[in-house]
XYZ file of C-alpha atoms in Angstrom:
448
model
C 8.304 -28.427 15.838
C 4.513 -26.922 16.619
C 2.797 -25.206 14.177
C 1.418 -22.822 16.992
C 3.039 -22.293 20.298
C 1.166 -23.503 23.337
C 2.338 -20.647 25.835
C -0.431 -18.201 26.726
C 2.541 -15.947 27.987
C 3.864 -15.591 24.016
C 0.597 -14.659 22.547
C -0.261 -12.054 25.353
C 3.653 -10.494 24.585
C 2.817 -10.410 21.097
C -0.198 -8.721 21.477
C 1.039 -6.276 24.045
C 3.760 -5.211 21.458
C 1.454 -5.341 18.019
C -1.427 -3.666 19.298
C -0.294 -0.207 20.162
C 2.479 -0.425 17.189
C -0.575 -1.413 14.715
C -2.765 1.471 16.006
C 0.167 3.704 15.639
C 0.412 2.620 12.212
C -3.118 3.258 11.589
C -3.023 7.046 12.899
C -0.001 7.193 10.766
C -1.572 6.271 7.761
C -4.884 7.574 8.486
C -2.966 11.341 8.311
C -1.362 10.029 4.855
C -4.897 9.027 3.750
C -6.423 12.476 4.898
C -3.082 14.059 3.049
C -4.210 12.248 0.160
C -7.860 13.121 0.196
C -7.442 17.049 0.936
C -4.731 17.275 -1.587
C -6.803 15.130 -4.346
C -9.434 18.087 -4.077
C -6.985 20.182 -5.669
C -6.582 18.125 -8.935
C -4.526 15.197 -10.191
C -1.572 17.255 -11.012
C -1.206 18.645 -7.040
C -1.801 15.009 -5.688
C 0.861 13.814 -8.604
C 3.618 16.387 -7.444
C 2.778 15.627 -3.771
C 2.999 11.646 -4.138
C 6.090 11.715 -6.254
C 7.844 13.994 -3.914
C 7.117 11.692 -0.939
C 8.678 8.880 -2.801
C 12.094 10.449 -2.399
C 11.381 11.454 1.338
C 10.126 7.748 1.939
C 13.782 6.667 0.665
C 15.042 8.350 3.688
C 12.271 7.194 6.128
C 13.052 3.748 5.181
C 17.179 4.400 5.441
C 15.943 5.740 9.085
C 13.845 2.327 9.384
C 16.981 0.512 8.593
C 19.244 2.037 10.999
C 16.584 1.729 13.862
C 15.839 -1.598 12.922
C 19.477 -2.722 12.941
C 19.802 -1.060 16.257
C 16.869 -2.897 17.720
C 18.414 -6.152 17.052
C 21.086 -5.363 18.959
C 19.134 -4.000 21.843
C 16.278 -6.387 22.253
C 19.404 -8.945 22.579
C 21.039 -6.525 25.082
C 17.598 -6.032 27.054
C 17.138 -9.902 27.048
C 20.607 -10.120 28.556
C 20.292 -7.086 30.730
C 23.376 -5.439 29.276
C 22.309 -1.780 29.274
C 26.093 -0.423 28.860
C 26.220 -2.335 25.442
C 22.481 -1.067 24.919
C 23.512 2.455 25.078
C 26.357 2.430 22.821
C 24.147 0.666 19.992
C 21.777 3.593 20.787
C 24.748 6.019 20.268
C 25.911 4.469 17.297
C 22.562 4.770 15.989
C 21.782 8.371 16.564
C 25.116 9.495 15.233
C 24.636 7.561 11.991
C 21.059 9.091 11.689
C 22.235 12.713 11.568
C 24.595 11.940 9.025
C 21.841 10.735 6.755
C 19.786 13.278 7.261
C 22.455 15.685 6.088
C 22.811 13.615 3.067
C 19.277 14.265 2.108
C 18.975 17.844 3.200
C 21.323 19.039 0.916
C 19.997 17.613 -2.477
C 16.438 18.558 -1.084
C 17.888 22.142 -0.471
C 20.355 22.948 -3.619
C 18.159 20.537 -6.472
C 14.885 19.820 -5.559
C 13.767 19.867 -9.227
C 16.443 17.599 -10.342
C 14.925 15.362 -7.503
C 11.165 15.388 -9.444
C 12.836 14.746 -12.628
C 13.988 11.671 -11.496
C 10.285 10.420 -11.300
C 8.218 12.043 -14.239
C 8.872 14.369 -17.414
C 5.734 16.647 -16.770
C 6.496 20.148 -16.160
C 3.258 20.661 -14.163
C 4.137 18.022 -12.017
C 7.712 19.019 -11.458
C 6.772 22.221 -10.369
C 4.284 21.180 -7.889
C 6.719 18.835 -6.072
C 9.450 21.554 -5.766
C 7.036 23.721 -4.012
C 6.494 20.982 -1.491
C 10.281 20.048 -0.983
C 10.576 23.596 0.605
C 9.165 22.945 3.823
C 10.763 19.273 3.754
C 14.511 20.270 4.684
C 14.137 20.322 8.367
C 11.463 17.347 8.379
C 14.596 15.194 8.015
C 16.339 15.722 11.359
C 13.386 15.808 13.071
C 11.590 12.673 11.501
C 14.933 10.607 11.483
C 15.128 11.433 15.131
C 12.003 10.767 16.280
C 11.613 7.470 14.262
C 15.047 5.689 15.367
C 14.280 6.465 18.754
C 10.602 5.483 18.333
C 11.968 1.789 17.411
C 14.604 1.549 20.247
C 11.716 2.563 22.916
C 9.484 -0.363 20.937
C 12.562 -3.086 21.576
C 12.532 -2.331 25.363
C 8.623 -2.635 25.772
C 8.183 1.106 25.557
C 5.176 0.870 23.132
C 2.596 3.284 24.535
C 4.465 6.666 24.127
C 5.205 6.257 20.174
C 1.345 5.658 20.600
C 0.338 9.169 22.158
C 2.634 10.680 19.891
C 1.063 9.300 16.833
C -2.390 10.598 18.427
C -0.877 14.099 18.966
C 0.541 14.217 15.745
C -2.587 12.948 13.833
C -4.776 16.105 15.205
C -1.983 18.466 14.652
C -1.435 17.290 11.218
C -5.123 17.284 10.346
C -6.136 20.870 11.606
C -3.274 22.357 9.699
C -3.874 20.625 6.729
C -7.657 22.047 6.645
C -6.501 25.614 7.661
C -3.342 26.125 5.404
C -4.350 23.909 2.017
C -7.692 25.418 1.753
C -7.227 28.787 3.918
C -9.693 28.223 6.715
C -9.907 29.968 10.147
C -8.234 32.971 8.950
C -5.200 31.024 7.501
C -3.838 31.814 3.792
C -4.754 29.210 1.304
C -1.498 27.590 0.450
C -2.729 24.453 -1.343
C 0.460 22.241 -1.531
C 2.386 24.289 0.202
C -0.040 24.191 3.265
C 0.120 20.277 2.739
C 3.999 20.788 3.491
C 3.888 22.990 6.205
C 1.234 21.064 8.027
C 3.499 18.114 7.553
C 6.400 20.035 9.128
C 4.306 21.485 12.065
C 3.734 17.809 12.780
C 6.946 16.491 12.605
C 8.154 19.268 14.987
C 5.065 17.717 17.268
C 6.573 14.353 16.851
C 10.257 15.124 17.659
C 9.513 17.151 20.760
C 7.089 14.425 22.053
C 9.443 11.213 21.352
C 12.815 12.796 21.756
C 11.796 14.788 24.978
C 10.654 11.332 26.647
C 13.711 9.311 24.883
C 16.783 11.905 26.527
C 15.245 13.337 29.698
C 12.090 10.695 30.924
C 12.583 7.110 30.044
C 13.532 5.092 33.026
C 13.992 1.626 31.457
C 17.096 2.506 29.304
C 18.202 5.671 30.925
C 19.823 7.109 27.918
C 20.408 10.811 28.626
C 22.439 13.312 26.158
C 25.676 13.025 28.027
C 25.603 9.510 26.758
C 25.818 10.619 22.872
C 29.740 11.314 23.915
C 30.599 7.697 25.161
C 33.020 5.714 23.443
C 31.090 2.740 21.164
C 34.931 1.571 19.558
C 34.333 -2.196 21.733
C 30.606 -2.670 19.971
C 31.180 -1.188 16.736
C 32.199 -4.526 15.048
C 29.183 -6.140 16.261
C 26.961 -3.244 15.155
C 28.581 -3.235 11.797
C 28.191 -7.332 11.487
C 24.373 -6.751 12.413
C 23.145 -3.484 11.929
C 24.651 -2.229 8.485
C 23.138 -5.567 6.649
C 20.059 -4.192 7.888
C 20.632 -0.773 6.688
C 21.681 -1.900 3.197
C 19.137 -4.267 2.745
C 16.553 -1.359 4.137
C 18.131 1.195 1.893
C 17.906 -0.974 -1.394
C 14.581 -1.668 -0.402
C 13.714 2.277 -0.495
C 15.516 2.897 -3.516
C 14.004 -0.331 -5.464
C 10.862 1.407 -4.478
C 11.600 4.431 -5.925
C 12.595 2.877 -9.125
C 9.572 1.317 -9.025
C 7.953 4.918 -8.546
C 10.003 5.954 -11.599
C 8.903 3.022 -13.756
C 5.140 4.311 -12.725
C 5.973 8.093 -13.274
C 7.046 7.369 -16.686
C 4.171 5.667 -17.536
C 2.240 8.797 -16.760
C 0.277 11.052 -13.795
C -2.862 8.884 -14.176
C -1.035 5.704 -13.449
C 0.569 7.873 -10.374
C -2.475 9.033 -9.068
C -4.416 5.863 -9.183
C -1.325 4.596 -7.322
C -1.174 6.952 -4.637
C -4.729 5.677 -3.719
C -3.796 2.256 -3.411
C -0.649 2.550 -1.523
C -2.795 4.278 1.193
C -5.852 2.052 1.233
C -2.764 -1.165 1.166
C -1.250 0.489 4.281
C -4.361 0.936 5.917
C -5.658 -2.733 5.660
C -2.128 -3.894 6.562
C -1.321 -2.247 9.880
C -1.652 -5.321 11.886
C 1.142 -6.649 9.880
C 3.316 -3.925 10.939
C 2.589 -4.686 14.547
C 3.215 -8.507 14.334
C 6.456 -7.734 12.404
C 7.746 -5.522 15.151
C 6.556 -8.337 17.709
C 8.697 -10.804 15.726
C 11.700 -8.714 15.880
C 11.712 -7.748 19.352
C 10.270 -11.072 21.284
C 13.241 -13.038 18.952
C 15.662 -10.831 20.163
C 14.724 -11.147 23.622
C 14.331 -15.077 23.349
C 17.775 -15.377 22.369
C 19.406 -12.740 24.773
C 18.116 -15.572 26.997
C 19.594 -18.021 25.280
C 16.320 -20.106 24.417
C 17.152 -21.238 20.987
C 14.708 -24.233 20.410
C 11.875 -21.846 22.140
C 13.097 -18.853 19.268
C 12.501 -21.415 16.245
C 9.011 -22.710 17.323
C 8.125 -19.007 17.823
C 9.227 -18.369 14.228
C 6.913 -21.010 13.129
C 4.396 -19.830 14.778
C 4.880 -16.265 13.322
C 5.249 -17.663 9.743
C 1.653 -19.285 9.941
C 0.316 -15.901 11.762
C 1.775 -13.917 8.509
C -0.286 -16.256 6.160
C -3.230 -15.819 8.207
C -3.418 -12.033 8.491
C -2.365 -11.887 4.661
C -5.522 -13.527 3.829
C -7.401 -11.419 5.979
C -5.749 -8.263 4.714
C -6.192 -9.214 0.992
C -9.800 -9.754 1.504
C -10.253 -6.002 3.463
C -8.780 -4.539 0.282
C -10.952 -6.186 -2.306
C -14.177 -5.127 -0.478
C -13.166 -1.574 0.322
C -11.029 -0.667 -2.723
C -14.048 0.939 -4.663
C -15.875 2.945 -2.201
C -12.131 4.304 -1.165
C -11.617 5.082 -5.032
C -15.022 6.892 -5.158
C -13.837 9.242 -2.495
C -11.304 11.012 -4.607
C -11.965 13.567 -7.248
C -10.427 12.053 -10.121
C -11.004 10.809 -13.930
C -13.299 7.594 -14.745
C -10.247 6.379 -16.571
C -8.013 6.972 -13.435
C -10.510 5.216 -11.432
C -10.163 1.867 -13.516
C -6.769 1.886 -13.032
C -7.128 2.262 -9.056
C -9.433 -0.465 -9.195
C -7.101 -2.881 -11.374
C -4.312 -1.991 -9.167
C -6.376 -2.451 -6.068
C -6.932 -6.118 -7.243
C -3.249 -6.685 -7.525
C -2.739 -5.141 -4.228
C -5.276 -7.420 -2.705
C -3.398 -10.794 -4.313
C 0.254 -9.382 -3.280
C -0.560 -8.583 0.173
C -1.013 -12.596 1.038
C 2.313 -12.586 0.746
C 3.999 -9.219 1.680
C 2.413 -10.330 5.062
C 4.359 -13.637 5.473
C 7.542 -12.135 4.002
C 7.346 -8.873 6.042
C 6.947 -10.772 9.498
C 9.386 -13.012 8.552
C 12.533 -11.028 6.793
C 11.419 -7.924 8.778
C 10.782 -9.454 12.058
C 11.676 -12.946 12.969
C 15.150 -13.806 10.839
C 15.838 -9.953 11.234
C 15.745 -10.718 15.294
C 17.784 -13.595 15.023
C 20.688 -11.831 13.553
C 20.303 -13.389 10.116
C 20.926 -9.916 8.333
C 23.663 -10.692 5.931
C 21.843 -13.255 4.249
C 18.341 -11.397 4.569
C 20.607 -8.611 2.575
C 21.709 -10.659 -0.323
C 17.916 -11.932 -0.863
C 16.626 -8.436 -1.014
C 19.243 -7.737 -3.617
C 18.609 -10.872 -5.685
C 14.745 -10.738 -5.614
C 14.132 -7.292 -6.017
C 16.831 -5.706 -8.266
C 17.066 -8.966 -10.319
C 13.329 -10.095 -10.860
C 10.856 -7.615 -9.513
C 12.074 -4.002 -11.198
C 13.766 -5.184 -14.307
C 10.318 -7.657 -15.152
C 7.736 -4.837 -13.801
C 10.027 -1.853 -15.969
C 9.449 -4.162 -19.237
C 5.810 -4.697 -18.324
C 5.052 -1.296 -17.961
C 7.465 0.332 -20.416
C 7.833 -2.117 -23.322
C 5.264 -4.936 -23.147
C 2.462 -2.255 -22.192
C 0.525 -4.697 -20.067
C -2.493 -4.200 -18.058
C -1.792 -2.194 -14.311
C -2.861 -5.487 -12.648
C 0.057 -7.462 -14.294
C 2.497 -4.503 -14.041
C 1.804 -3.893 -10.399
C 1.880 -7.767 -9.924
C 5.221 -8.414 -11.803
C 6.506 -4.931 -10.012
C 6.135 -6.603 -6.928
C 6.977 -10.564 -7.430
C 9.548 -10.375 -4.903
C 6.958 -10.551 -2.155
C 6.091 -13.726 -3.456
C 9.277 -15.012 -3.695
C 10.777 -14.130 -0.679
C 7.636 -15.676 1.453
C 8.516 -19.062 -0.245
C 12.085 -19.003 0.265
C 11.336 -17.875 4.162
C 9.908 -21.810 4.423
C 13.557 -22.787 3.305
C 15.402 -20.320 5.459
C 13.309 -21.183 8.695
C 13.815 -24.988 8.225
C 17.313 -24.745 8.196
C 17.700 -23.325 11.413
C 20.883 -21.259 10.185
C 18.685 -18.118 10.627
C 19.559 -18.145 14.553
C 22.902 -16.104 15.553
C 24.773 -15.491 18.236
C 25.669 -12.109 19.353
């Protein structure tokens, strides 16, 4: 096998998918960063309340990504096979699941927002701020879920520009209404944390209308329309469950694992939560290319295997592994360099800044392995249909190693912030190494 594929068309396809996806990720993260900075001007209590409320919402977002990415494994393969009927059936099952999951998250957010906040912190003031934020989030679940899953499927057939345009529009909508409603500008009332939540809701409405409007009424590749929601999907259900359900379970466990990590941090104290919320945005901003390459890996692998080219898929997978390592090193360097300037943008105590710097250094180390792991497990191996094995790996590395050792480091051993974060994320290191052995075995290539 060659370390790097010598095919210009392959790299052109990687770039064609990765660049728009990365730009979209950068815009989304930019919105989150501006949210954090604006909310951070209101103080650490408000910042912590928003950050912890978003931890629960993130569980839902990752569940939707699991549903969407699970469907995209099939849609990318069916697109390579030119089987539009099966592709539409996969999309129909995906949309039905998305609506069901949205309902499951909407109910507790409506009836017990304070209970949700207590899972993450015992500080009454932080809980009160989180409850205020949750009030506007109920309709966001269905809006964001449909927009997100439709976006992922659009990417799987090469429609990457429309989601990018949607994110650009949402960026300006969110920033404008954040400024107006948080601080009471241009004649709007000063709503503080509730203003941030309302601005998010308005942006979600914009995204939903833009993406779903195109998906159901304009797209001329899949040509999926509203009446297709009624189609019978029984013939594909077994394949969908076999391939997509492990992806959903895996991503849901990841979401719950991230939530458990947030609980550990929340019980350490709001200073740690505030510091971590700063590092999270910085980490996301410096790893946008990883997200782009990850989606490229999944889509290209699915298309290649759909065309029946197993050896080409194997060679491409090796190339993706090395691309992940290179990008990870670059991302780690960026985080290390920009960490201090980013931290100084926030109105926080000196002790919080010290914690944030330690966490930044830990993120710079972990991101090298996170890059390899994400591109391989959420991209290439998933695109190859190796979803059951990946689910088992996620359970073992995250729930048996990372969370127990991270909890001990933070709540029992009281280690420095660098080591707490490193142990909470040690599964990234283990999975990056494990991917080498899985790749060499070739067992990751599954026939659908």
